[in-house]
Short mmCIF file of C-alpha atoms in Angstrom, two decimals:
data_model
loop_
_atom_site.label_atom_id
_atom_site.label_comp_id
_atom_site.label_asym_id
_atom_site.label_seq_id
_atom_site.Cartn_x
_atom_site.Cartn_y
_atom_site.Cartn_z
CA UNK A 1 2.27 5.91 -20.93
CA UNK A 2 4.36 2.74 -20.35
CA UNK A 3 5.43 2.07 -16.78
CA UNK A 4 9.13 2.59 -16.04
CA UNK A 5 11.38 -0.44 -15.87
CA UNK A 6 12.78 -0.96 -12.40
CA UNK A 7 15.60 -3.34 -11.53
CA UNK A 8 16.51 -4.55 -8.05
CA UNK A 9 20.25 -4.08 -7.47
CA UNK A 10 22.35 -7.19 -6.90
CA UNK A 11 23.28 -8.26 -3.40
CA UNK A 12 26.40 -6.45 -2.20
CA UNK A 13 28.68 -7.37 0.73
CA UNK A 14 27.58 -5.63 3.89
CA UNK A 15 24.32 -4.54 2.29
CA UNK A 16 22.00 -7.36 3.38
CA UNK A 17 19.32 -6.22 5.79
CA UNK A 18 16.83 -8.04 7.97
CA UNK A 19 13.19 -6.97 7.66
CA UNK A 20 10.58 -7.59 10.33
CA UNK A 21 7.11 -6.19 10.63
CA UNK A 22 3.50 -6.43 11.71
CA UNK A 23 0.07 -5.47 10.46
CA UNK A 24 -3.30 -4.46 11.87
CA UNK A 25 -6.70 -3.82 10.29
CA UNK A 26 -9.88 -2.39 11.87
CA UNK A 27 -13.34 -1.71 10.45
CA UNK A 28 -13.32 1.80 11.94
CA UNK A 29 -16.18 3.51 13.73
CA UNK A 30 -18.67 4.01 10.89
CA UNK A 31 -18.49 1.11 8.43
CA UNK A 32 -20.54 -1.99 9.19
CA UNK A 33 -17.81 -4.36 8.01
CA UNK A 34 -14.13 -4.39 7.20
CA UNK A 35 -13.45 -4.58 3.46
CA UNK A 36 -9.67 -4.17 3.84
CA UNK A 37 -7.22 -7.07 3.84
CA UNK A 38 -3.53 -7.21 4.74
CA UNK A 39 -0.60 -9.51 4.04
CA UNK A 40 2.20 -9.99 6.57
CA UNK A 41 5.13 -12.28 5.95
CA UNK A 42 7.03 -14.14 8.70
CA UNK A 43 10.08 -14.27 6.39
CA UNK A 44 10.14 -10.47 6.28
CA UNK A 45 9.98 -10.22 2.49
CA UNK A 46 6.40 -9.61 1.36
CA UNK A 47 3.81 -7.19 2.70
CA UNK A 48 0.59 -5.63 1.38
CA UNK A 49 -2.56 -3.67 2.15
CA UNK A 50 -5.65 -4.00 -0.06
CA UNK A 51 -8.69 -1.76 0.30
CA UNK A 52 -11.97 -3.13 -1.08
CA UNK A 53 -14.05 -0.52 -2.85
CA UNK A 54 -17.18 -0.31 -0.73
CA UNK A 55 -19.10 1.67 -3.31
CA UNK A 56 -18.92 -1.29 -5.67
CA UNK A 57 -20.17 -3.91 -3.22
CA UNK A 58 -18.27 -7.07 -2.24
CA UNK A 59 -15.17 -5.03 -1.57
CA UNK A 60 -14.06 -7.60 0.97
CA UNK A 61 -14.12 -10.30 -1.72
CA UNK A 62 -12.02 -8.16 -4.05
CA UNK A 63 -9.40 -7.33 -1.41
CA UNK A 64 -9.14 -10.99 -0.40
CA UNK A 65 -8.55 -11.97 -4.05
CA UNK A 66 -5.73 -9.41 -4.33
CA UNK A 67 -4.04 -10.60 -1.13
CA UNK A 68 -4.40 -14.26 -2.11
CA UNK A 69 -2.69 -13.59 -5.45
CA UNK A 70 0.13 -11.59 -3.86
CA UNK A 71 0.74 -14.31 -1.27
CA UNK A 72 1.87 -16.62 -4.09
CA UNK A 73 5.00 -14.53 -4.75
CA UNK A 74 8.23 -16.23 -3.68
CA UNK A 75 10.61 -14.04 -1.71
CA UNK A 76 13.46 -14.48 -4.23
CA UNK A 77 11.32 -13.60 -7.27
CA UNK A 78 12.31 -10.71 -9.56
CA UNK A 79 10.30 -8.09 -7.71
CA UNK A 80 8.80 -5.83 -10.42
CA UNK A 81 7.82 -8.74 -12.65
CA UNK A 82 6.35 -10.81 -9.81
CA UNK A 83 4.35 -7.95 -8.32
CA UNK A 84 2.95 -6.89 -11.68
CA UNK A 85 2.13 -10.45 -12.71
CA UNK A 86 0.16 -11.24 -9.56
CA UNK A 87 -1.71 -7.94 -9.56
CA UNK A 88 -2.65 -8.47 -13.20
CA UNK A 89 -3.80 -11.98 -12.30
CA UNK A 90 -5.89 -10.54 -9.46
CA UNK A 91 -7.40 -8.07 -11.90
CA UNK A 92 -8.42 -10.95 -14.19
CA UNK A 93 -9.79 -12.95 -11.23
CA UNK A 94 -11.96 -10.07 -10.04
CA UNK A 95 -13.27 -9.34 -13.53
CA UNK A 96 -14.19 -13.00 -13.90
CA UNK A 97 -16.13 -12.84 -10.62
CA UNK A 98 -18.02 -9.73 -11.74
CA UNK A 99 -19.57 -11.63 -14.64
CA UNK A 100 -21.70 -13.55 -12.15
CA UNK A 101 -21.43 -11.64 -8.88
CA UNK A 102 -21.71 -7.92 -9.63
CA UNK A 103 -19.05 -5.22 -9.86
CA UNK A 104 -16.25 -5.14 -7.31
CA UNK A 105 -12.76 -3.72 -7.03
CA UNK A 106 -9.85 -2.91 -4.74
CA UNK A 107 -6.93 -0.56 -4.37
CA UNK A 108 -3.61 -1.96 -3.17
CA UNK A 109 -0.03 -1.28 -2.19
CA UNK A 110 2.45 -4.17 -1.94
CA UNK A 111 6.09 -4.31 -0.91
CA UNK A 112 8.74 -6.94 -1.65
CA UNK A 113 11.95 -6.46 0.38
CA UNK A 114 15.16 -8.05 -0.89
CA UNK A 115 18.82 -7.55 0.08
CA UNK A 116 19.06 -3.81 0.85
CA UNK A 117 16.12 -2.59 -1.20
CA UNK A 118 12.36 -2.76 -1.35
CA UNK A 119 10.12 -2.65 -4.40
CA UNK A 120 6.64 -1.18 -4.03
CA UNK A 121 3.76 -1.72 -6.44
CA UNK A 122 0.46 0.09 -6.16
CA UNK A 123 -2.87 0.81 -7.78
CA UNK A 124 -5.20 3.44 -6.34
CA UNK A 125 -4.79 5.41 -3.13
CA UNK A 126 -3.24 2.97 -0.68
CA UNK A 127 0.15 4.42 0.26
CA UNK A 128 3.72 3.50 1.15
CA UNK A 129 5.89 5.73 3.33
CA UNK A 130 9.57 5.61 4.29
CA UNK A 131 10.71 7.03 7.63
CA UNK A 132 14.46 7.65 7.78
CA UNK A 133 15.50 9.32 11.00
CA UNK A 134 12.78 11.91 11.59
CA UNK A 135 12.01 12.51 7.90
CA UNK A 136 8.90 10.87 6.44
CA UNK A 137 8.78 10.43 2.66
CA UNK A 138 5.74 9.43 0.62
CA UNK A 139 6.92 6.74 -1.82
CA UNK A 140 3.71 6.34 -3.80
CA UNK A 141 1.57 8.72 -5.83
CA UNK A 142 -2.19 8.46 -5.36
CA UNK A 143 -4.20 7.48 -8.42
CA UNK A 144 -7.04 9.89 -7.65
CA UNK A 145 -8.87 12.78 -9.26
CA UNK A 146 -7.48 15.10 -6.57
CA UNK A 147 -3.87 14.02 -7.15
CA UNK A 148 -4.35 14.70 -10.86
CA UNK A 149 -5.54 18.19 -9.93
CA UNK A 150 -2.41 18.69 -7.81
CA UNK A 151 -0.19 17.50 -10.67
CA UNK A 152 -1.90 19.93 -13.04
CA UNK A 153 -1.37 22.84 -10.66
CA UNK A 154 -5.09 23.25 -10.03
CA UNK A 155 -4.82 22.40 -6.32
CA UNK A 156 -2.14 22.89 -3.73
CA UNK A 157 -0.42 19.81 -2.33
CA UNK A 158 -1.48 20.72 1.21
CA UNK A 159 -5.15 20.41 0.21
CA UNK A 160 -4.78 16.90 -1.23
CA UNK A 161 -5.79 15.00 1.91
CA UNK A 162 -8.71 17.25 2.88
CA UNK A 163 -10.43 17.79 -0.49
CA UNK A 164 -14.01 16.40 -0.50
CA UNK A 165 -13.32 14.36 -3.67
CA UNK A 166 -10.05 12.85 -2.41
CA UNK A 167 -11.53 9.32 -2.38
CA UNK A 168 -12.39 9.23 -6.10
CA UNK A 169 -9.78 6.90 -7.57
CA UNK A 170 -8.70 6.78 -11.19
CA UNK A 171 -7.29 3.24 -11.05
CA UNK A 172 -8.34 0.07 -9.24
CA UNK A 173 -7.85 -3.67 -9.44
CA UNK A 174 -10.92 -5.09 -11.17
CA UNK A 175 -12.16 -1.84 -12.68
CA UNK A 176 -10.91 -2.31 -16.25
CA UNK A 177 -9.72 -5.20 -18.45
CA UNK A 178 -6.18 -3.80 -18.30
CA UNK A 179 -4.72 -2.41 -15.08
CA UNK A 180 -1.79 0.01 -14.99
CA UNK A 181 0.53 -0.71 -12.08
CA UNK A 182 3.12 1.75 -10.78
CA UNK A 183 6.43 0.49 -9.41
CA UNK A 184 9.03 2.21 -7.21
CA UNK A 185 12.38 0.96 -5.91
CA UNK A 186 13.75 2.16 -2.56
CA UNK A 187 17.37 1.51 -1.52
CA UNK A 188 17.27 1.01 2.25
CA UNK A 189 19.61 1.29 5.21
CA UNK A 190 19.50 -0.11 8.74
CA UNK A 191 17.07 1.86 10.85
CA UNK A 192 14.65 2.62 8.03
CA UNK A 193 10.96 2.16 8.79
CA UNK A 194 8.36 1.48 6.10
CA UNK A 195 4.62 1.94 6.38
CA UNK A 196 1.87 0.64 4.11
CA UNK A 197 -1.65 1.90 4.74
CA UNK A 198 -5.15 2.24 3.38
CA UNK A 199 -6.66 5.69 2.96
CA UNK A 200 -8.60 5.13 6.17
CA UNK A 201 -5.42 6.09 8.03
CA UNK A 202 -4.52 9.18 6.02
CA UNK A 203 -8.10 10.44 6.22
CA UNK A 204 -7.58 10.81 9.97
CA UNK A 205 -3.87 11.52 10.39
CA UNK A 206 -1.60 14.05 8.71
CA UNK A 207 1.89 13.03 7.62
CA UNK A 208 3.58 14.73 10.57
CA UNK A 209 1.44 12.79 13.04
CA UNK A 210 2.15 9.55 11.18
CA UNK A 211 5.88 10.31 11.34
CA UNK A 212 5.78 10.99 15.09
CA UNK A 213 3.93 7.77 15.89
CA UNK A 214 6.05 5.63 13.58
CA UNK A 215 9.30 7.07 14.98
CA UNK A 216 8.27 6.64 18.62
CA UNK A 217 7.23 2.99 18.34
CA UNK A 218 9.70 0.44 19.74
CA UNK A 219 8.42 -2.35 17.48
CA UNK A 220 6.40 -2.70 14.27
CA UNK A 221 3.49 -4.09 16.27
CA UNK A 222 3.54 -1.10 18.59
CA UNK A 223 3.60 1.21 15.56
CA UNK A 224 0.50 -0.46 14.12
CA UNK A 225 -1.31 -0.26 17.45
CA UNK A 226 -0.49 3.43 17.89
CA UNK A 227 -1.46 4.40 14.34
CA UNK A 228 -4.80 2.58 14.37
CA UNK A 229 -5.63 3.91 17.85
CA UNK A 230 -4.93 7.46 16.68
CA UNK A 231 -7.16 6.95 13.65
CA UNK A 232 -9.96 5.67 15.89
CA UNK A 233 -9.55 8.67 18.15
CA UNK A 234 -9.86 10.80 15.01
CA UNK A 235 -13.24 9.31 14.18
CA UNK A 236 -12.18 6.54 11.72
CA UNK A 237 -15.00 6.98 9.17
CA UNK A 238 -13.49 4.24 7.00
CA UNK A 239 -11.72 0.93 7.50
CA UNK A 240 -8.15 1.44 8.74
CA UNK A 241 -5.28 -0.88 7.78
CA UNK A 242 -1.55 -0.52 8.42
CA UNK A 243 1.57 -2.61 7.95
CA UNK A 244 4.84 -1.45 9.52
CA UNK A 245 8.19 -2.93 8.44
CA UNK A 246 11.52 -2.14 10.13
CA UNK A 247 14.95 -2.70 8.57
CA UNK A 248 17.94 -3.69 10.67
CA UNK A 249 21.40 -5.14 10.18
CA UNK A 250 21.59 -8.90 10.19
#
């Protein structure tokens, strides 16, 4: 099925926001190394979390390739086209490496914020959330076997994050010659808070706990600290990576 076409709305008077954020990544309490990678942008425009697929080996190499490609996006680029182009380029880069270095792959969620909107692109089970007031909304849809079961009515939504096969992904960067990338556009207002994370966070924290910690944090950095600490307190069996982005009036 072709991906939907998404267009970023033009800049409107009074609708320009300032975005500022922070990121934090931790290897967790079980893994020997951290195969996640994050992208934080001092300009406030571009953010990402990539999760190397440990089962493939060299997951850290794959996630670094994805982040390196995404970092080449200019903040005024047409968001859907730029995000897709760089993720497709990362897919080609990883596949080229596998010809000599063994199979590897990564899941990813990336966000490009422009004017009063943000465009998210993702492959796999890294997630993007929007907190508006006290309401937390999941902006992405996991590309996993379990999510497919939920969509088919074979599993309740509440069981999605606790099912034993929740980590089996159906899409990844570097897994196939062609990668299907999903895109979502979010109109934003001052006070909105965005969160990007690897599945190492959602393995340990339910959405309501994520919402509470994100809402209580005075700064993006404090939000990242609180979320990662809570994941560690929950056992952190996987690498944990978070990026928090706050929107405010200029």
